[in-house]
Short mmCIF file of C-alpha atoms (C1' of nucleotides) in Angstrom, two decimals:
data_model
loop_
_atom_site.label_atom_id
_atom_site.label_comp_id
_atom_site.label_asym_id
_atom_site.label_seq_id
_atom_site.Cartn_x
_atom_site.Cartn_y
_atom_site.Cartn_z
CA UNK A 1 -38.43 4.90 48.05
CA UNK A 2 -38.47 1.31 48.05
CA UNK A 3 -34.88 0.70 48.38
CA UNK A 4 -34.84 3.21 51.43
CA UNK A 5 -37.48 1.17 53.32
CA UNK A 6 -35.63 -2.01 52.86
CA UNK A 7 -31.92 -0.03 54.46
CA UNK A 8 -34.45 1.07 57.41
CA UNK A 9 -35.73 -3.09 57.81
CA UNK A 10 -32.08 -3.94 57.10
CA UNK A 11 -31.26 -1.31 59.58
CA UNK A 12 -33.68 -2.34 62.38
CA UNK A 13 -32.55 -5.92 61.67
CA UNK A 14 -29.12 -5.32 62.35
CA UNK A 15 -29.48 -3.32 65.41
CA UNK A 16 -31.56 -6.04 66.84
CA UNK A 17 -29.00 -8.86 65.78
CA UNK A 18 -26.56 -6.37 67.71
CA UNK A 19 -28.53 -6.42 71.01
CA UNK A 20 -29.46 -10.08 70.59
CA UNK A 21 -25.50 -10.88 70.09
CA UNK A 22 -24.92 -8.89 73.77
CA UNK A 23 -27.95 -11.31 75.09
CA UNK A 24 -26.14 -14.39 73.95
CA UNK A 25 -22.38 -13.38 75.00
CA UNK A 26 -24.55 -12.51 78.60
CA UNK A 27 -25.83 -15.62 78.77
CA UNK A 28 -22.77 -17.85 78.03
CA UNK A 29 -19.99 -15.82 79.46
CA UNK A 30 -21.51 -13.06 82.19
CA UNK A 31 -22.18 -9.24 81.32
CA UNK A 32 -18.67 -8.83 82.22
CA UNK A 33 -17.56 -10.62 78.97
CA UNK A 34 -19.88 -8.18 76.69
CA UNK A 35 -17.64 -6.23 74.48
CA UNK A 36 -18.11 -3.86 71.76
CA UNK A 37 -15.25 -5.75 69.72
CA UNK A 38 -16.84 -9.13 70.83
CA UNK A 39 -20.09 -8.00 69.32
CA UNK A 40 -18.94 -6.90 66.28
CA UNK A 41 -17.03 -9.83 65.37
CA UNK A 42 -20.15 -12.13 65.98
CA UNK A 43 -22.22 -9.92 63.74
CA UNK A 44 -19.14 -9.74 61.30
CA UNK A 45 -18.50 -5.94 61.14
CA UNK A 46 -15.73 -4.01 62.77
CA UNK A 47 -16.26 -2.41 66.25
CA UNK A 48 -17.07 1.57 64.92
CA UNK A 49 -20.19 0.02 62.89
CA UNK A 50 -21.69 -0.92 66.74
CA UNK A 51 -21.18 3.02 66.82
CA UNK A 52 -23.78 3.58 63.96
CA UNK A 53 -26.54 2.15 66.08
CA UNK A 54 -25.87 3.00 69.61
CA UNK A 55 -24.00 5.78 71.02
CA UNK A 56 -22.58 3.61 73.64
CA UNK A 57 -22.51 0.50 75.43
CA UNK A 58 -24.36 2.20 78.24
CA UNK A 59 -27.24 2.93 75.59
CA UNK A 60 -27.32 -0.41 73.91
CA UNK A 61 -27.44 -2.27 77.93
CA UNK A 62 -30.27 0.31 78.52
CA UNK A 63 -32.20 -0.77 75.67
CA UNK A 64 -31.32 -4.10 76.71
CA UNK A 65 -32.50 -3.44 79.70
CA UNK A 66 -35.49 -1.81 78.48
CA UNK A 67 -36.83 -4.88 75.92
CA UNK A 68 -36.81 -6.99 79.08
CA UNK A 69 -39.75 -4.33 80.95
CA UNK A 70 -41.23 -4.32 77.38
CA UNK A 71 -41.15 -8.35 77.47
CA UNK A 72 -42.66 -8.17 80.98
CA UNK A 73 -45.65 -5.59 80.40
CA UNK A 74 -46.26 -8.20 77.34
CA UNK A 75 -46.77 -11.17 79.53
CA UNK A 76 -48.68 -9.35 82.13
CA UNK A 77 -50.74 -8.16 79.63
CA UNK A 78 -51.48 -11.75 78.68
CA UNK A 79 -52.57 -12.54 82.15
CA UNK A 80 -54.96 -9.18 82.29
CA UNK A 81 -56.84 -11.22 79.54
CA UNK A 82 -56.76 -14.47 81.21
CA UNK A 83 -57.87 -13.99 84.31
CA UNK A 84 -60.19 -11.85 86.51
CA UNK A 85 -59.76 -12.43 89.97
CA UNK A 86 -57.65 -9.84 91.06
CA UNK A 87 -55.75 -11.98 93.72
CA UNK A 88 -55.24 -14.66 90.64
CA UNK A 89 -53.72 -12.00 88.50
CA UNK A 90 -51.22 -11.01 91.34
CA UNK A 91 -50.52 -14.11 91.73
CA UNK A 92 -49.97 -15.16 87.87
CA UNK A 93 -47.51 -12.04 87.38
CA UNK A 94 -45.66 -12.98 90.37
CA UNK A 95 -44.84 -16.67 88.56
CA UNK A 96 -44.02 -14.85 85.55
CA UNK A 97 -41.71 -12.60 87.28
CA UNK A 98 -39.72 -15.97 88.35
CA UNK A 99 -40.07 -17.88 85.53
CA UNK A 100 -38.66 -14.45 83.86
CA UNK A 101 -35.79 -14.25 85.89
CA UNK A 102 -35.23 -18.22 85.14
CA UNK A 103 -35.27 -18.33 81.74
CA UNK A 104 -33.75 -15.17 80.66
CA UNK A 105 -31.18 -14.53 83.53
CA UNK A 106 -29.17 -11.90 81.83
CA UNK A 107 -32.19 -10.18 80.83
CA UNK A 108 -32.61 -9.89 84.96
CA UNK A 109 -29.15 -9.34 85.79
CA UNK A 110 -29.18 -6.45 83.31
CA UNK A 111 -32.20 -4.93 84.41
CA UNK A 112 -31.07 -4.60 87.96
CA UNK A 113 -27.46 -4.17 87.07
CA UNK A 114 -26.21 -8.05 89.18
CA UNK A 115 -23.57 -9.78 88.32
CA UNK A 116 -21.44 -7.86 86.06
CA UNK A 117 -24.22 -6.01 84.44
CA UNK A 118 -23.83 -2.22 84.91
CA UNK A 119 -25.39 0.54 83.26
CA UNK A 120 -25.35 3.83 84.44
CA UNK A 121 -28.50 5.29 83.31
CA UNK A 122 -31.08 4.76 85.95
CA UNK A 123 -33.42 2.32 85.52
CA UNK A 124 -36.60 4.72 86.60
CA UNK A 125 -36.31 6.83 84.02
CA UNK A 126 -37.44 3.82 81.84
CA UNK A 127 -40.83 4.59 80.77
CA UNK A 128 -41.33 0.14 80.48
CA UNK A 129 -40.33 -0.19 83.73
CA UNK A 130 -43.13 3.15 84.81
CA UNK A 131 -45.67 0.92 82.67
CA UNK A 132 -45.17 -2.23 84.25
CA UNK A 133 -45.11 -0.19 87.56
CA UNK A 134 -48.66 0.86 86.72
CA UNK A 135 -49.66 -2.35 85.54
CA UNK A 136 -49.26 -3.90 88.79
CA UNK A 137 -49.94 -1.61 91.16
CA UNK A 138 -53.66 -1.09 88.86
CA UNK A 139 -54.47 -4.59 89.83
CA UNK A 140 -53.35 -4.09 93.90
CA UNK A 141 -55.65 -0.76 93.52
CA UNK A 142 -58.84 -3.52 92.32
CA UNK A 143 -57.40 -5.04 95.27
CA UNK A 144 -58.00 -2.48 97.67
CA UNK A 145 -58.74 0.84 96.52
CA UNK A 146 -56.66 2.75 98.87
CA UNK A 147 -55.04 6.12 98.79
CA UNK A 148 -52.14 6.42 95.95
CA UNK A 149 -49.59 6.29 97.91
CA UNK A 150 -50.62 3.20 100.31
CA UNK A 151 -50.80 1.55 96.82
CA UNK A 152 -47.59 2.69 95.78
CA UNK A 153 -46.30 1.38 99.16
CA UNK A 154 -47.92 -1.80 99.09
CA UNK A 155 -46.53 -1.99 95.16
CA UNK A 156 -43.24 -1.83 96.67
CA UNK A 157 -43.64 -4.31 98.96
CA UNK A 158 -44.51 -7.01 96.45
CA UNK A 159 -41.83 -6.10 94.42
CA UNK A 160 -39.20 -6.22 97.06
CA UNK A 161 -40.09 -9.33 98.45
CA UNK A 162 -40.57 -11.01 94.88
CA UNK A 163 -37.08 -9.51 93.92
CA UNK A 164 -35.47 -10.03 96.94
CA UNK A 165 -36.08 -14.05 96.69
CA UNK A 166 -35.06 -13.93 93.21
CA UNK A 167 -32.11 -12.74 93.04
CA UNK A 168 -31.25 -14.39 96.21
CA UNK A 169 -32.02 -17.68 94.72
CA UNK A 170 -29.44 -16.51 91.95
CA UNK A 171 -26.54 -15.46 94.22
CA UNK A 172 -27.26 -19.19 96.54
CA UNK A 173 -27.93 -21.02 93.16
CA UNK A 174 -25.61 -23.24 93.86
CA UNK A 175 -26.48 -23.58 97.74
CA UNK A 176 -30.05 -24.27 97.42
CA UNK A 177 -31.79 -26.06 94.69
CA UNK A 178 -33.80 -23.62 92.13
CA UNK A 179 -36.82 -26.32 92.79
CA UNK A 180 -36.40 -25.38 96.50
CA UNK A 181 -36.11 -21.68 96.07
CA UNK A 182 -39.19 -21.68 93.95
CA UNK A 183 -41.65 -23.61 96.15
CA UNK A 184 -40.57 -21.01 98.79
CA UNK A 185 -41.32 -18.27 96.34
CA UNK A 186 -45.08 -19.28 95.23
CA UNK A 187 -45.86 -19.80 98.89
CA UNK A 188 -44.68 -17.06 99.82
CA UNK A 189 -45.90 -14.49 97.24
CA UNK A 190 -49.13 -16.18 97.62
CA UNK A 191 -49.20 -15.57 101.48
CA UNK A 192 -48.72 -12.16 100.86
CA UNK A 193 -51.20 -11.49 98.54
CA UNK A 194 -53.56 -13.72 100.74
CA UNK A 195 -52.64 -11.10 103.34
CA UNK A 196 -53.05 -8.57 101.44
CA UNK A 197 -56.80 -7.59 101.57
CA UNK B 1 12.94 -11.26 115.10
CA UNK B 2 11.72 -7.84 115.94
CA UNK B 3 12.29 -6.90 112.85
CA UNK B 4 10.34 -9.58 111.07
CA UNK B 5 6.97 -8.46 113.71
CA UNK B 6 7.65 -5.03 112.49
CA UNK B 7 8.04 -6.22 108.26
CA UNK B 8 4.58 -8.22 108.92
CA UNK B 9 2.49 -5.45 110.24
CA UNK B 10 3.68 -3.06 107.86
CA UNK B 11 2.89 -5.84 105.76
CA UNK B 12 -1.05 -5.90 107.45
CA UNK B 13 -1.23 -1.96 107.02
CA UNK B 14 -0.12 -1.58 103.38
CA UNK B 15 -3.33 -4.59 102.68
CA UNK B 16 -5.55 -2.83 104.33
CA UNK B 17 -4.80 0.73 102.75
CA UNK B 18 -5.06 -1.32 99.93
CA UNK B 19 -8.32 -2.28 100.83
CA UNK B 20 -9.55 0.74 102.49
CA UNK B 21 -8.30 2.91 99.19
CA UNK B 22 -10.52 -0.19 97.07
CA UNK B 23 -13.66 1.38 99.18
CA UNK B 24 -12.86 4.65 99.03
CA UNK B 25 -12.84 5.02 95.23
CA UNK B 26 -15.70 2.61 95.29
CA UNK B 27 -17.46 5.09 97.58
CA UNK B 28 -16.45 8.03 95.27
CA UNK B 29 -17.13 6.60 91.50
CA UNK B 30 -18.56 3.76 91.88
CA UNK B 31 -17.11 -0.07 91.62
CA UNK B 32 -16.99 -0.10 87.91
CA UNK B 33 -14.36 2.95 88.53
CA UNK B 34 -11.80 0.99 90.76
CA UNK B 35 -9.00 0.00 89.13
CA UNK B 36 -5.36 -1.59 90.32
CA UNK B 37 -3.49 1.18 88.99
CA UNK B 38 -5.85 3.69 90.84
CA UNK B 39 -5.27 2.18 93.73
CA UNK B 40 -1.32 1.53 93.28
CA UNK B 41 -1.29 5.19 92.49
CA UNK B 42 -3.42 6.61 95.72
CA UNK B 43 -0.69 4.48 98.09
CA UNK B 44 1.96 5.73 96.04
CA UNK B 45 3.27 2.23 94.64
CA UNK B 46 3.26 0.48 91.12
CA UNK B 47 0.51 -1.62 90.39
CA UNK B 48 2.51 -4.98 90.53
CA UNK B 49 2.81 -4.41 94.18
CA UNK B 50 -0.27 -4.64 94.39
CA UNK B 51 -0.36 -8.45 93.78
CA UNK B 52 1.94 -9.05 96.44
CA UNK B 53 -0.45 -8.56 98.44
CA UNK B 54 -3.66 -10.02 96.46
CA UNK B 55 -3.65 -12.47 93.99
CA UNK B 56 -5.96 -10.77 91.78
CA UNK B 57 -8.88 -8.01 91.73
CA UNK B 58 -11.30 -10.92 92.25
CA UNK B 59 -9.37 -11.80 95.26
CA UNK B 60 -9.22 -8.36 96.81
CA UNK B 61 -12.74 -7.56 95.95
CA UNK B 62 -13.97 -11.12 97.75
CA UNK B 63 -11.75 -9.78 100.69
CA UNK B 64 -13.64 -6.04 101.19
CA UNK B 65 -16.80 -8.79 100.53
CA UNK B 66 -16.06 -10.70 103.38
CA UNK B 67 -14.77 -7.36 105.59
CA UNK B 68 -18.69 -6.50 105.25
CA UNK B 69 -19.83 -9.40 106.60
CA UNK B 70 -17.77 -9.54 109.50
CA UNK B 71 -18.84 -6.25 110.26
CA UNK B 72 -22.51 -7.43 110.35
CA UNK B 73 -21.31 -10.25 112.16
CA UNK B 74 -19.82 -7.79 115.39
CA UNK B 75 -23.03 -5.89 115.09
CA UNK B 76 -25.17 -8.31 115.39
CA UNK B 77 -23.33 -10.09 118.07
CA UNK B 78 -23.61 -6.39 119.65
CA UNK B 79 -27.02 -6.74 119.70
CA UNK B 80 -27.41 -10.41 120.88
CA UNK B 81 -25.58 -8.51 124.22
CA UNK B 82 -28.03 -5.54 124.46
CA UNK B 83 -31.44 -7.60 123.66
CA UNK B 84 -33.03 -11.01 125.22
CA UNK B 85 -36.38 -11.02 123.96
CA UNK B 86 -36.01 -12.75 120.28
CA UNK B 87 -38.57 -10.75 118.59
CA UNK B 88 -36.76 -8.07 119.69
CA UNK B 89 -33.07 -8.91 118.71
CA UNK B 90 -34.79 -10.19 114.90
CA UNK B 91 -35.99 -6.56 114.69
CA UNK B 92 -32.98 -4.69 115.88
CA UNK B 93 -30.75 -6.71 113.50
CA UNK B 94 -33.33 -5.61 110.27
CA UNK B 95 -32.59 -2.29 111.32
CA UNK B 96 -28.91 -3.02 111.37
CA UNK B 97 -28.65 -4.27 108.22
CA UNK B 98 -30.57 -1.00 106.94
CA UNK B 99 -28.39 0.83 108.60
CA UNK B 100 -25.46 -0.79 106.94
CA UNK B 101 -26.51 -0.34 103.54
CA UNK B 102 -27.21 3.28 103.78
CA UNK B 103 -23.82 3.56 105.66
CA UNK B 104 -21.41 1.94 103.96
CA UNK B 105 -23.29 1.28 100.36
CA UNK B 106 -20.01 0.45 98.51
CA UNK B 107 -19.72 -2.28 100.77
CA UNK B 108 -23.24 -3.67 100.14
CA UNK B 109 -23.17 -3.55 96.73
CA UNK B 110 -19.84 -5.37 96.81
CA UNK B 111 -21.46 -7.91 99.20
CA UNK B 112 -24.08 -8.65 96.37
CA UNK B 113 -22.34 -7.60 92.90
CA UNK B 114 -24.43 -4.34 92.25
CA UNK B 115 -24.10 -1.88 90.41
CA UNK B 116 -20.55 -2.32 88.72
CA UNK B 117 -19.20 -3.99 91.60
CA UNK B 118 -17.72 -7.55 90.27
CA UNK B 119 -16.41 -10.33 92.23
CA UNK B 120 -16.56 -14.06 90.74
CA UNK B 121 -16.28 -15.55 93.75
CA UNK B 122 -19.38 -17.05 95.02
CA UNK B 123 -20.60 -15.44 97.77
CA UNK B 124 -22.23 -18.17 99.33
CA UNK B 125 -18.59 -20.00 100.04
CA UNK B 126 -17.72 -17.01 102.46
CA UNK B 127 -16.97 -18.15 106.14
CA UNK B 128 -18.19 -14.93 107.49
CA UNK B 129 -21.57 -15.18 105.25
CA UNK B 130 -22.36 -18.99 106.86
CA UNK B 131 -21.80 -17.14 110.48
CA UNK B 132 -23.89 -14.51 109.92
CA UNK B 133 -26.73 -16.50 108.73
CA UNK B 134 -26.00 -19.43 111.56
CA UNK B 135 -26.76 -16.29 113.75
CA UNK B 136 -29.54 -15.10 111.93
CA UNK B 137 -31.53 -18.83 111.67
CA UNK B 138 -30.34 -19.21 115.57
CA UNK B 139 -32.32 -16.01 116.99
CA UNK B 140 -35.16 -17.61 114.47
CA UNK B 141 -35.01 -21.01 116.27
CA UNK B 142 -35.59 -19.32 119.46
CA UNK B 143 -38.01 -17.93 118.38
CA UNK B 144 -40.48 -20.61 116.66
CA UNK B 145 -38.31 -24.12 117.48
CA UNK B 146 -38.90 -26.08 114.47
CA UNK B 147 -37.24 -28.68 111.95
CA UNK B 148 -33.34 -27.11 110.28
CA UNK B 149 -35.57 -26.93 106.98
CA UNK B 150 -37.97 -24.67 107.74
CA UNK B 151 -35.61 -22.54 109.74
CA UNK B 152 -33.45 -22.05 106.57
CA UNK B 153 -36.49 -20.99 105.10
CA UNK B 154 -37.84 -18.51 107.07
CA UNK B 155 -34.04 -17.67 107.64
CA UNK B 156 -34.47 -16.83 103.58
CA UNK B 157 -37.52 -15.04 103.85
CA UNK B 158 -36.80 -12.69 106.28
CA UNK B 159 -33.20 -11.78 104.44
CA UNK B 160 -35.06 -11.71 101.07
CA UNK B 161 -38.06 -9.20 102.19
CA UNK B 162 -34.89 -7.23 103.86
CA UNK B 163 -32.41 -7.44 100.55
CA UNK B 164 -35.33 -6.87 98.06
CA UNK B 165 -36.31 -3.68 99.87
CA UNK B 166 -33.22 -2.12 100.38
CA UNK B 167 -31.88 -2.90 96.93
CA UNK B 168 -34.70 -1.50 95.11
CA UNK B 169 -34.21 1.24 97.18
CA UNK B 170 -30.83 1.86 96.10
CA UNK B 171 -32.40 1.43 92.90
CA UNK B 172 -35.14 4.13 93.19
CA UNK B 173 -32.96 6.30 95.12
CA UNK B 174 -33.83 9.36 93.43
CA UNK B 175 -37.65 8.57 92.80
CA UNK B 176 -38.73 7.94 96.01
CA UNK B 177 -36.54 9.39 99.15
CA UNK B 178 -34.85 7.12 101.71
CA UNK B 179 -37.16 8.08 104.75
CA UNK B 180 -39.62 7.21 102.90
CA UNK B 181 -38.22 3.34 101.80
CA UNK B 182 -36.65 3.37 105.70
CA UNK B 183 -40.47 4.03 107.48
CA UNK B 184 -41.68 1.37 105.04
CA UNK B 185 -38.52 -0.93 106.04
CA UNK B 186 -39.62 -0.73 109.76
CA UNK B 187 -43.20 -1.61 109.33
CA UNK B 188 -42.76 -4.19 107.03
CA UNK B 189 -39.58 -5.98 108.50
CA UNK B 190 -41.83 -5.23 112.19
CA UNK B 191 -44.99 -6.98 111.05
CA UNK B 192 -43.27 -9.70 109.49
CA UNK B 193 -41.52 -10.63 112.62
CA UNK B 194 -44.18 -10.16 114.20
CA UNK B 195 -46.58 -12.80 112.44
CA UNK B 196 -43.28 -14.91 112.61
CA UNK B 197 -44.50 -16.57 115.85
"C1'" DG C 1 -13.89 11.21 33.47
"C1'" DT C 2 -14.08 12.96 37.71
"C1'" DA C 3 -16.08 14.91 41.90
"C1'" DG C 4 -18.70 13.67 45.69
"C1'" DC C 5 -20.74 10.74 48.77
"C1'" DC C 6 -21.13 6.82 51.82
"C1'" DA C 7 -20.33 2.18 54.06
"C1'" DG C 8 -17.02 0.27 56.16
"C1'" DT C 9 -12.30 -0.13 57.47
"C1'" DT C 10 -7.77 0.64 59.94
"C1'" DA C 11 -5.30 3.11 63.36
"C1'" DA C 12 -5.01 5.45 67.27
"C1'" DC C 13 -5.74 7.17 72.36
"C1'" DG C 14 -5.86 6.29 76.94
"C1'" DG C 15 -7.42 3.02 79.83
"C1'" DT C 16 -7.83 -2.07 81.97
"C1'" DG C 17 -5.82 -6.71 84.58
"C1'" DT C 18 -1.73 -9.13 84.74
"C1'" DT C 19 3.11 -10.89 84.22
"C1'" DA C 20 8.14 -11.00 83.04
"C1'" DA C 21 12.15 -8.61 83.00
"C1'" DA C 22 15.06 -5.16 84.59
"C1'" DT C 23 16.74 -2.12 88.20
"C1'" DC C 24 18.46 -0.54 92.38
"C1'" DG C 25 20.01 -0.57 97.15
"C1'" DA C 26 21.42 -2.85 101.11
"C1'" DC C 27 23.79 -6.46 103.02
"C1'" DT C 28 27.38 -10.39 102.98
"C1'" DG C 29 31.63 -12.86 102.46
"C1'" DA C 30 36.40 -12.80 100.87
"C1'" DT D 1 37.28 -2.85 98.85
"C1'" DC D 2 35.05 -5.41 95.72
"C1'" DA D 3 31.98 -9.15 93.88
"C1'" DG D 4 27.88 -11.31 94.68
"C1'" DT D 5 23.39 -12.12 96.27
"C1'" DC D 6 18.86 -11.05 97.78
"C1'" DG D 7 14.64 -8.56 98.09
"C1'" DA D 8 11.90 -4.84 97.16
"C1'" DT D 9 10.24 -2.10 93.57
"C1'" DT D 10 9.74 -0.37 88.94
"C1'" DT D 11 9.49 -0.42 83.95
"C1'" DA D 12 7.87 -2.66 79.94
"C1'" DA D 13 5.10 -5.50 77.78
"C1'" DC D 14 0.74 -8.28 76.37
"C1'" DA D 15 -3.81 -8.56 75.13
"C1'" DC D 16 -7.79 -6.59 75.94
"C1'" DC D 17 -11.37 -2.53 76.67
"C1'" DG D 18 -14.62 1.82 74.92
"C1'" DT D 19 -14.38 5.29 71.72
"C1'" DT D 20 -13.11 8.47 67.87
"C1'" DA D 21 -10.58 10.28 63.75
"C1'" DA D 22 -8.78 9.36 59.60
"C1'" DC D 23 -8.68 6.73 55.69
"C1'" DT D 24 -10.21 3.53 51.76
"C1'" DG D 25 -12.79 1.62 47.99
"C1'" DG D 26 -16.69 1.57 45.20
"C1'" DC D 27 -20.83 3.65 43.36
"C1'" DT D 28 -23.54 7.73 41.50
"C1'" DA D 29 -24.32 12.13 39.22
"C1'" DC D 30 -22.84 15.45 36.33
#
DNA sequence: GTAGCCAGTTAACGGTGTTAAATCGACTGA
DNA sequence: TCAGTCGATTTAACACCGTTAACTGGCTAC
């Protein structure tokens, strides 16, 4: 059974050289550049052999889509360990969310389906996006224990404004300085949270 | 030269069934769906004639973009007529922009590139964009009179908190219902005028 | 040796944006 | 009346897209 556990690692390592290949293509040329035959050259197979590990495009972008939540939960995670203060953990995760969306762009655009990026299958039914939901709106609760759906309102909140100036600051990148856009964002997420309690 | 009057707005009809038709699919399936040939087909032409009267999909796209804004633009200017009181004109024009969006969505997401809809050309260098903002920053100014930087940068946090919440709640449209988002909307986009001052 | 399986290929279908070439009708000048 | 031109419009083509069916070549089991 040896030789079928090294097809599976083979296997797993080939799907993940398939969505890493989409990442790069993203990154240099725009989601609206990803191809299946584009993919499949880079990896050096023909196109059907994409086939073998994703039933479609719109399932490889969602799983895409869905290692960048994964990614996410991982680095909040990291700050749950760091720090304490719940104010200071808001506050972390909201830098991480922007230096996210800086150093992975595509990851972003993909996620939210900007630029180019579109994937049809909706992005709540992602159970890494539900756990990173939960993450965060766990620490607001520590916050201020309010009713469930106060937090869930004050969850969305933080998330709108934190999205909204990011991908702003990507559509105006070239209008106002990413320096500029980000001393604007950690004052003002850290207004908000300020003004939170 | 009646007859040249009479060629050019046929001429200004045929683009903007051209456009209208771009929306109206857009509307129907989505941006990812629209497609020159669709279009040539629903005004009963051959594609090629549609590039007499755009130079490309990226071209017609960036005009429907810029349609959008000058609709804000009239709206707003509506409003600058109805209202006085600067708090109050702010407010009204958060609402408008809501309104917008839930309204005419195909229009927003091509404003922004969501969801499928594509344009390359940077939003930022549209004419009717600057005028909407210059309006935007100006009902700011009279507002809290202070230095052109820190205008711009409330000017960006108020259009941030406004984008980020109704994107996401295009996004979550079938997890959490639109009253819902829209009573949130009003509150927050009320109280953050309101500490503005 | 040969039948069967299996990884991987080629070929195909209907679609895309875009452009060059061909067509067709109306009008003009001789 | 006929040749010629012009302009509007179409057809045909190119290179690409996502996706699927059919095929190929090599290995294994009997």
């Amino acid at each position: 059974m040896e030789i079928l556990e090294r097809k599976l690692r083979s296997r797993e390592q080939t799907r993940s050289d398939i969505m890493q290949t989409a990442k790069t293509i993203a990154r240099r040329e725009g989601w609206q550049a990803v191809s299946i035959r584009k993919i499949a050259d880079a990896i050096e197979y023909s196109a059907p052999i994409v086939y073998e590990y994703f039933d479609s495009k719109d399932v490889l972008l969602s799983e895409v889509r869905n290692e960048g939540f994964l990614f996410l939960k991982e680095e909040y995670n990291r700050i749950l360990k760091l720090y304490r203060d719940p104010e200071k953990r808001l506050y972390e995760i909201s830098l991480i969310q922007w230096d996210f969306a800086r150093q992975q762009p595509e990851m972003y655009r993909v996620m939210y389906n900007l630029d180019g990026a579109f994937c049809s299958i909706p992005v709540y039914q992602s159970d890494a996006l539900q756990s990173v939901s939960d993450t965060v709106s766990a620490i607001i609760f520590s916050f201020i224990p309010k009713a469930k759906e106060s937090i869930r309102r004050l969850y969305f909140e933080w998330w709108s404004l934190s999205h909204g100036m990011i991908s702003l600051s990507m559509l105006l990148e070239d209008d106002q300085s990413p320096e500029q856009s980000e001393q604007i964002y950690r004052e003002t997420m850290r207004r908000f949270i300020r003004e939170l309690k």
